């Protein structure tokens, strides 16, 4: 099946004469030149008809849009055929609910996944346009914050590539979470204006808009089952309008699947704007519904922020469930097949209200008996937990839920009553266990408990994480039903995070073992055979050096921080020669221990000042990540890195061997440049705190070695790679951490008494060594206080693991001083990453949780849609 047509095609030839656009095909009937010319004409066509610009006038952003429209036309054929295939076969389908999605830029990913990258590059060359500049004109969708959103995007890519029937649901945030600016180390949150220009990959779907109801007065009546059901009066309507984005699966033959990511917005619906209140001067109330989808994660330190979060989460749940029922009844006349073909995956606690809402719809709208409805809910729903931090497990006030969602709150009360009764039957005379397991406790609804009780499977995202869920966090639920919990380790898509973002390494690996690894990462196992080959090592090192140059060029164009002469970096700033690129890129949080990274940097600084020759290598420390708007300690950590960079980067001695850069506004696009250049991957969370991590997988996949604790997926990566090629493990084990916590035997100030280097580093902070004013001194003091003061000082054991971390960093220096040995170890790491592809994760979900089978695009339907497209589109008919 062809994606791109011949330059001239008659109606008789439609869908009969094919063009194979794979540039590796050297057959005589493949006319690459003609296809390039045709695509060039289509781009010109869209520039004129939709933008009123000629090719000479169009800027990069306009050219990007025109190219995207051309490509989208081709994607639409398969997108339509995929959807038709699912409905014609009445396919079992998984609906993935996630408050976050971080797909990154879509143009290059889609071009790559339909194997037409080389062709598009030729089009750029023909039209005299710079390929990279056009790609960089695309705004990255601001739909997430960190690993949760990137994981969801990886999963949908893998679902599409492996032809599983699926659909994603989320919210279309007008201003993302925020755009991070750094002013003298202070994080400033600005709106992420990713929708400032038209986003060509989304399609507005007015016909699928839904109405979501908030508030109101609850009325009761008896249904045909003589059960009390609730309905509303005097409620508030909010219109949810969907925008669809195609998620294109990888396929080199043309018959790729394209799944739908449906995003709901309240911004584009005039009925949500209350004009009467606006005219009365009540601007806040007038816009309260249009602003529901303005920003991801409103600051929940204030009541309005909490209120908006609940409204967002319910909007996602209610609109999506209405859409699922609409789709279902296009295939079936009654609810008999609903539990057989509908699967709903709850990604973290945010969509947990789907349990109550689905119960409400089944019992109130379709009069399903409560017991039968509960069986359906349990069959359809499953929940992925992403954290062991209790503060991250959402709990909402009863009063707020009752005010916003009175019917749903009544359903939750009923679910909780029935569940607690079962707990009492199973564990008589243990009211403490009932209290611990209750969904409602201390005036709050525990959303994680609601998700667990309403799901047939609950999974963690790494072996250790799943173990902690079963034995610590949710042990009572394990006692109740040990079969409900399981593990599905996270993964990342190698198509974006290696094939697309690191083309030189991708080609190198293909030259070694063939291209099958693009869809089967286990094929990289063969790379290990070449790890000792000197020529292979040299080529690997050359590719890494090229990627570092690419990153340096990109950093010179980025704003790193708005202070003095370092506002824009010059190439002279960077260390000459083969400096180690020491990378830590992730959300800023105390448990991730960026503070330990900073303290070690101070120790390095002191070491170089005292004896420059004692440090064997040059080191470029690259930090990136955002702090939540209300998280003051995380913001102080960011400021600490600024203060360190201000001193160290300008030190004539230390600055010749050590540099620090904090890259602002970290996102997918910046990760795609940083990760291929990284030598060292910092995965240094306190044991037992990180659920899984995914940056660890991306960095290792791209040839970085890990310095890491036994936490999250690091443990499984270490097992897969082998201790011989995992040289930089460090830190206290989970067993040691738990023992210190239980015995209260950890006293961080004692470390200062026994370790002069660490004491000196901490005192540099305490004494304001890096501060230039009182505000900066106060920031540093707050960090020291978190380590040494209070009832639970240094709760993430930063000082405990710091010496072990410093020792591992010495091992890093020693190994990096031998580049060929370093390359050998890196190649073994790459070869062991097969289990950490999101393709493997999705296979596990499909087999163990959803019981879902692949369903490739039906060839007959693909041909039918293609024929109808070409017959109707006169642009392609003589």
PDB file of N, CA and C in Angstrom, residues 182 548-575 581 620-623 641-642 645-646 648-650 655 658-664 670 674:
ATOM      1  N   UNK A 182      14.223  30.851  34.310  1.00  0.00           N
ATOM      2  CA  UNK A 182      15.101  30.978  35.462  1.00  0.00           C
ATOM      3  C   UNK A 182      15.722  32.361  35.485  1.00  0.00           C
ATOM      4  N   UNK A 548      27.674  15.168  21.333  1.00  0.00           N
ATOM      5  CA  UNK A 548      28.047  16.222  22.279  1.00  0.00           C
ATOM      6  C   UNK A 548      28.160  17.560  21.564  1.00  0.00           C
ATOM      7  N   UNK A 549      28.740  17.555  20.383  1.00  0.00           N
ATOM      8  CA  UNK A 549      28.848  18.798  19.608  1.00  0.00           C
ATOM      9  C   UNK A 549      27.459  19.325  19.270  1.00  0.00           C
ATOM     10  N   UNK A 550      26.557  18.414  18.909  1.00  0.00           N
ATOM     11  CA  UNK A 550      25.189  18.826  18.603  1.00  0.00           C
ATOM     12  C   UNK A 550      24.541  19.466  19.823  1.00  0.00           C
ATOM     13  N   UNK A 551      24.753  18.869  20.999  1.00  0.00           N
ATOM     14  CA  UNK A 551      24.183  19.426  22.222  1.00  0.00           C
ATOM     15  C   UNK A 551      24.793  20.791  22.535  1.00  0.00           C
ATOM     16  N   UNK A 552      26.091  20.907  22.395  1.00  0.00           N
ATOM     17  CA  UNK A 552      26.752  22.190  22.660  1.00  0.00           C
ATOM     18  C   UNK A 552      26.196  23.268  21.740  1.00  0.00           C
ATOM     19  N   UNK A 553      26.025  22.947  20.464  1.00  0.00           N
ATOM     20  CA  UNK A 553      25.453  23.917  19.520  1.00  0.00           C
ATOM     21  C   UNK A 553      24.052  24.324  19.949  1.00  0.00           C
ATOM     22  N   UNK A 554      23.263  23.348  20.416  1.00  0.00           N
ATOM     23  CA  UNK A 554      21.901  23.646  20.854  1.00  0.00           C
ATOM     24  C   UNK A 554      21.906  24.491  22.124  1.00  0.00           C
ATOM     25  N   UNK A 555      22.801  24.164  23.074  1.00  0.00           N
ATOM     26  CA  UNK A 555      22.860  24.929  24.316  1.00  0.00           C
ATOM     27  C   UNK A 555      23.277  26.371  24.070  1.00  0.00           C
ATOM     28  N   UNK A 556      24.104  26.568  23.074  1.00  0.00           N
ATOM     29  CA  UNK A 556      24.518  27.939  22.756  1.00  0.00           C
ATOM     30  C   UNK A 556      23.350  28.792  22.276  1.00  0.00           C
ATOM     31  N   UNK A 557      22.308  28.133  21.775  1.00  0.00           N
ATOM     32  CA  UNK A 557      21.129  28.864  21.286  1.00  0.00           C
ATOM     33  C   UNK A 557      20.052  28.972  22.356  1.00  0.00           C
ATOM     34  N   UNK A 558      20.165  28.136  23.404  1.00  0.00           N
ATOM     35  CA  UNK A 558      19.166  28.160  24.473  1.00  0.00           C
ATOM     36  C   UNK A 558      19.507  29.215  25.504  1.00  0.00           C
ATOM     37  N   UNK A 559      18.488  29.636  26.230  1.00  0.00           N
ATOM     38  CA  UNK A 559      18.705  30.487  27.398  1.00  0.00           C
ATOM     39  C   UNK A 559      18.871  29.568  28.591  1.00  0.00           C
ATOM     40  N   UNK A 560      20.034  29.570  29.174  1.00  0.00           N
ATOM     41  CA  UNK A 560      20.327  28.676  30.284  1.00  0.00           C
ATOM     42  C   UNK A 560      19.911  29.305  31.604  1.00  0.00           C
ATOM     43  N   UNK A 561      20.175  30.584  31.784  1.00  0.00           N
ATOM     44  CA  UNK A 561      19.708  31.340  32.949  1.00  0.00           C
ATOM     45  C   UNK A 561      19.902  32.806  32.609  1.00  0.00           C
ATOM     46  N   UNK A 562      19.041  33.629  33.162  1.00  0.00           N
ATOM     47  CA  UNK A 562      19.101  35.045  32.837  1.00  0.00           C
ATOM     48  C   UNK A 562      19.933  35.782  33.873  1.00  0.00           C
ATOM     49  N   UNK A 563      21.242  35.593  33.775  1.00  0.00           N
ATOM     50  CA  UNK A 563      22.106  36.343  34.681  1.00  0.00           C
ATOM     51  C   UNK A 563      23.384  36.694  33.944  1.00  0.00           C
ATOM     52  N   UNK A 564      23.703  37.950  33.968  1.00  0.00           N
ATOM     53  CA  UNK A 564      24.985  38.443  33.464  1.00  0.00           C
ATOM     54  C   UNK A 564      25.358  37.920  32.104  1.00  0.00           C
ATOM     55  N   UNK A 565      26.637  37.633  31.930  1.00  0.00           N
ATOM     56  CA  UNK A 565      27.161  37.231  30.634  1.00  0.00           C
ATOM     57  C   UNK A 565      26.814  35.794  30.283  1.00  0.00           C
ATOM     58  N   UNK A 566      26.302  35.036  31.246  1.00  0.00           N
ATOM     59  CA  UNK A 566      25.980  33.635  30.982  1.00  0.00           C
ATOM     60  C   UNK A 566      24.568  33.455  30.447  1.00  0.00           C
ATOM     61  N   UNK A 567      23.910  34.557  30.115  1.00  0.00           N
ATOM     62  CA  UNK A 567      22.555  34.464  29.579  1.00  0.00           C
ATOM     63  C   UNK A 567      22.535  33.605  28.321  1.00  0.00           C
ATOM     64  N   UNK A 568      23.491  33.830  27.430  1.00  0.00           N
ATOM     65  CA  UNK A 568      23.630  32.992  26.258  1.00  0.00           C
ATOM     66  C   UNK A 568      25.071  32.490  26.216  1.00  0.00           C
ATOM     67  N   UNK A 569      25.215  31.187  26.137  1.00  0.00           N
ATOM     68  CA  UNK A 569      26.531  30.578  26.206  1.00  0.00           C
ATOM     69  C   UNK A 569      27.232  30.643  24.855  1.00  0.00           C
ATOM     70  N   UNK A 570      28.529  30.745  24.901  1.00  0.00           N
ATOM     71  CA  UNK A 570      29.337  30.649  23.693  1.00  0.00           C
ATOM     72  C   UNK A 570      30.054  29.309  23.716  1.00  0.00           C
ATOM     73  N   UNK A 571      30.544  28.883  22.569  1.00  0.00           N
ATOM     74  CA  UNK A 571      31.240  27.603  22.504  1.00  0.00           C
ATOM     75  C   UNK A 571      32.502  27.609  23.351  1.00  0.00           C
ATOM     76  N   UNK A 572      33.051  28.800  23.578  1.00  0.00           N
ATOM     77  CA  UNK A 572      34.262  28.891  24.403  1.00  0.00           C
ATOM     78  C   UNK A 572      33.975  28.526  25.859  1.00  0.00           C
ATOM     79  N   UNK A 573      32.697  28.618  26.247  1.00  0.00           N
ATOM     80  CA  UNK A 573      32.328  28.290  27.625  1.00  0.00           C
ATOM     81  C   UNK A 573      32.574  26.812  27.923  1.00  0.00           C
ATOM     82  N   UNK A 574      32.355  25.972  26.915  1.00  0.00           N
ATOM     83  CA  UNK A 574      32.400  24.532  27.140  1.00  0.00           C
ATOM     84  C   UNK A 574      33.836  24.034  27.199  1.00  0.00           C
ATOM     85  N   UNK A 575      34.000  22.978  27.965  1.00  0.00           N
ATOM     86  CA  UNK A 575      35.329  22.423  28.179  1.00  0.00           C
ATOM     87  C   UNK A 575      35.843  21.775  26.907  1.00  0.00           C
ATOM     88  N   UNK A 581      30.123  14.058  30.127  1.00  0.00           N
ATOM     89  CA  UNK A 581      28.828  14.723  30.239  1.00  0.00           C
ATOM     90  C   UNK A 581      28.021  13.971  31.303  1.00  0.00           C
ATOM     91  N   UNK A 620      31.355  17.974  32.611  1.00  0.00           N
ATOM     92  CA  UNK A 620      30.281  18.926  32.336  1.00  0.00           C
ATOM     93  C   UNK A 620      29.017  18.394  32.996  1.00  0.00           C
ATOM     94  N   UNK A 621      28.559  19.042  34.073  1.00  0.00           N
ATOM     95  CA  UNK A 621      27.357  18.608  34.792  1.00  0.00           C
ATOM     96  C   UNK A 621      26.146  19.317  34.185  1.00  0.00           C
ATOM     97  N   UNK A 622      25.203  18.527  33.711  1.00  0.00           N
ATOM     98  CA  UNK A 622      24.010  19.063  33.037  1.00  0.00           C
ATOM     99  C   UNK A 622      22.785  18.648  33.842  1.00  0.00           C
ATOM    100  N   UNK A 623      22.062  19.641  34.347  1.00  0.00           N
ATOM    101  CA  UNK A 623      20.863  19.420  35.161  1.00  0.00           C
ATOM    102  C   UNK A 623      19.673  20.034  34.437  1.00  0.00           C
ATOM    103  N   UNK A 641      21.789  25.197  42.397  1.00  0.00           N
ATOM    104  CA  UNK A 641      22.602  24.913  41.212  1.00  0.00           C
ATOM    105  C   UNK A 641      23.025  26.208  40.510  1.00  0.00           C
ATOM    106  N   UNK A 642      22.146  27.191  40.531  1.00  0.00           N
ATOM    107  CA  UNK A 642      22.530  28.495  39.968  1.00  0.00           C
ATOM    108  C   UNK A 642      23.705  29.097  40.747  1.00  0.00           C
ATOM    109  N   UNK A 645      26.862  27.249  39.922  1.00  0.00           N
ATOM    110  CA  UNK A 645      27.364  27.549  38.571  1.00  0.00           C
ATOM    111  C   UNK A 645      27.981  28.944  38.510  1.00  0.00           C
ATOM    112  N   UNK A 646      27.389  29.881  39.241  1.00  0.00           N
ATOM    113  CA  UNK A 646      27.926  31.239  39.249  1.00  0.00           C
ATOM    114  C   UNK A 646      29.357  31.257  39.792  1.00  0.00           C
ATOM    115  N   UNK A 648      31.489  28.335  40.334  1.00  0.00           N
ATOM    116  CA  UNK A 648      32.399  27.360  39.743  1.00  0.00           C
ATOM    117  C   UNK A 648      32.737  27.688  38.295  1.00  0.00           C
ATOM    118  N   UNK A 649      31.725  28.065  37.522  1.00  0.00           N
ATOM    119  CA  UNK A 649      31.969  28.312  36.098  1.00  0.00           C
ATOM    120  C   UNK A 649      32.934  29.475  35.875  1.00  0.00           C
ATOM    121  N   UNK A 650      33.001  30.374  36.832  1.00  0.00           N
ATOM    122  CA  UNK A 650      33.868  31.546  36.694  1.00  0.00           C
ATOM    123  C   UNK A 650      35.163  31.434  37.493  1.00  0.00           C
ATOM    124  N   UNK A 655      36.991  26.021  37.165  1.00  0.00           N
ATOM    125  CA  UNK A 655      36.241  26.140  35.928  1.00  0.00           C
ATOM    126  C   UNK A 655      36.922  25.538  34.717  1.00  0.00           C
ATOM    127  N   UNK A 658      35.640  21.762  35.515  1.00  0.00           N
ATOM    128  CA  UNK A 658      34.274  21.492  35.962  1.00  0.00           C
ATOM    129  C   UNK A 658      33.358  22.633  35.549  1.00  0.00           C
ATOM    130  N   UNK A 659      32.247  22.293  34.906  1.00  0.00           N
ATOM    131  CA  UNK A 659      31.231  23.276  34.536  1.00  0.00           C
ATOM    132  C   UNK A 659      29.861  22.732  34.929  1.00  0.00           C
ATOM    133  N   UNK A 660      28.940  23.652  35.211  1.00  0.00           N
ATOM    134  CA  UNK A 660      27.570  23.279  35.564  1.00  0.00           C
ATOM    135  C   UNK A 660      26.601  24.071  34.695  1.00  0.00           C
ATOM    136  N   UNK A 661      25.646  23.365  34.142  1.00  0.00           N
ATOM    137  CA  UNK A 661      24.598  24.021  33.358  1.00  0.00           C
ATOM    138  C   UNK A 661      23.247  23.495  33.829  1.00  0.00           C
ATOM    139  N   UNK A 662      22.328  24.397  34.127  1.00  0.00           N
ATOM    140  CA  UNK A 662      20.941  24.021  34.392  1.00  0.00           C
ATOM    141  C   UNK A 662      20.120  24.471  33.181  1.00  0.00           C
ATOM    142  N   UNK A 663      19.604  23.519  32.438  1.00  0.00           N
ATOM    143  CA  UNK A 663      18.848  23.817  31.214  1.00  0.00           C
ATOM    144  C   UNK A 663      17.404  24.101  31.592  1.00  0.00           C
ATOM    145  N   UNK A 664      16.956  25.302  31.303  1.00  0.00           N
ATOM    146  CA  UNK A 664      15.603  25.675  31.708  1.00  0.00           C
ATOM    147  C   UNK A 664      14.554  25.085  30.769  1.00  0.00           C
ATOM    148  N   UNK A 670      14.080  18.883  24.287  1.00  0.00           N
ATOM    149  CA  UNK A 670      15.407  19.085  24.872  1.00  0.00           C
ATOM    150  C   UNK A 670      16.000  17.762  25.337  1.00  0.00           C
ATOM    151  N   UNK A 674      19.737  16.166  24.712  1.00  0.00           N
ATOM    152  CA  UNK A 674      20.623  15.906  25.853  1.00  0.00           C
ATOM    153  C   UNK A 674      20.962  14.417  25.957  1.00  0.00           C
TER     154      UNK A 674
END
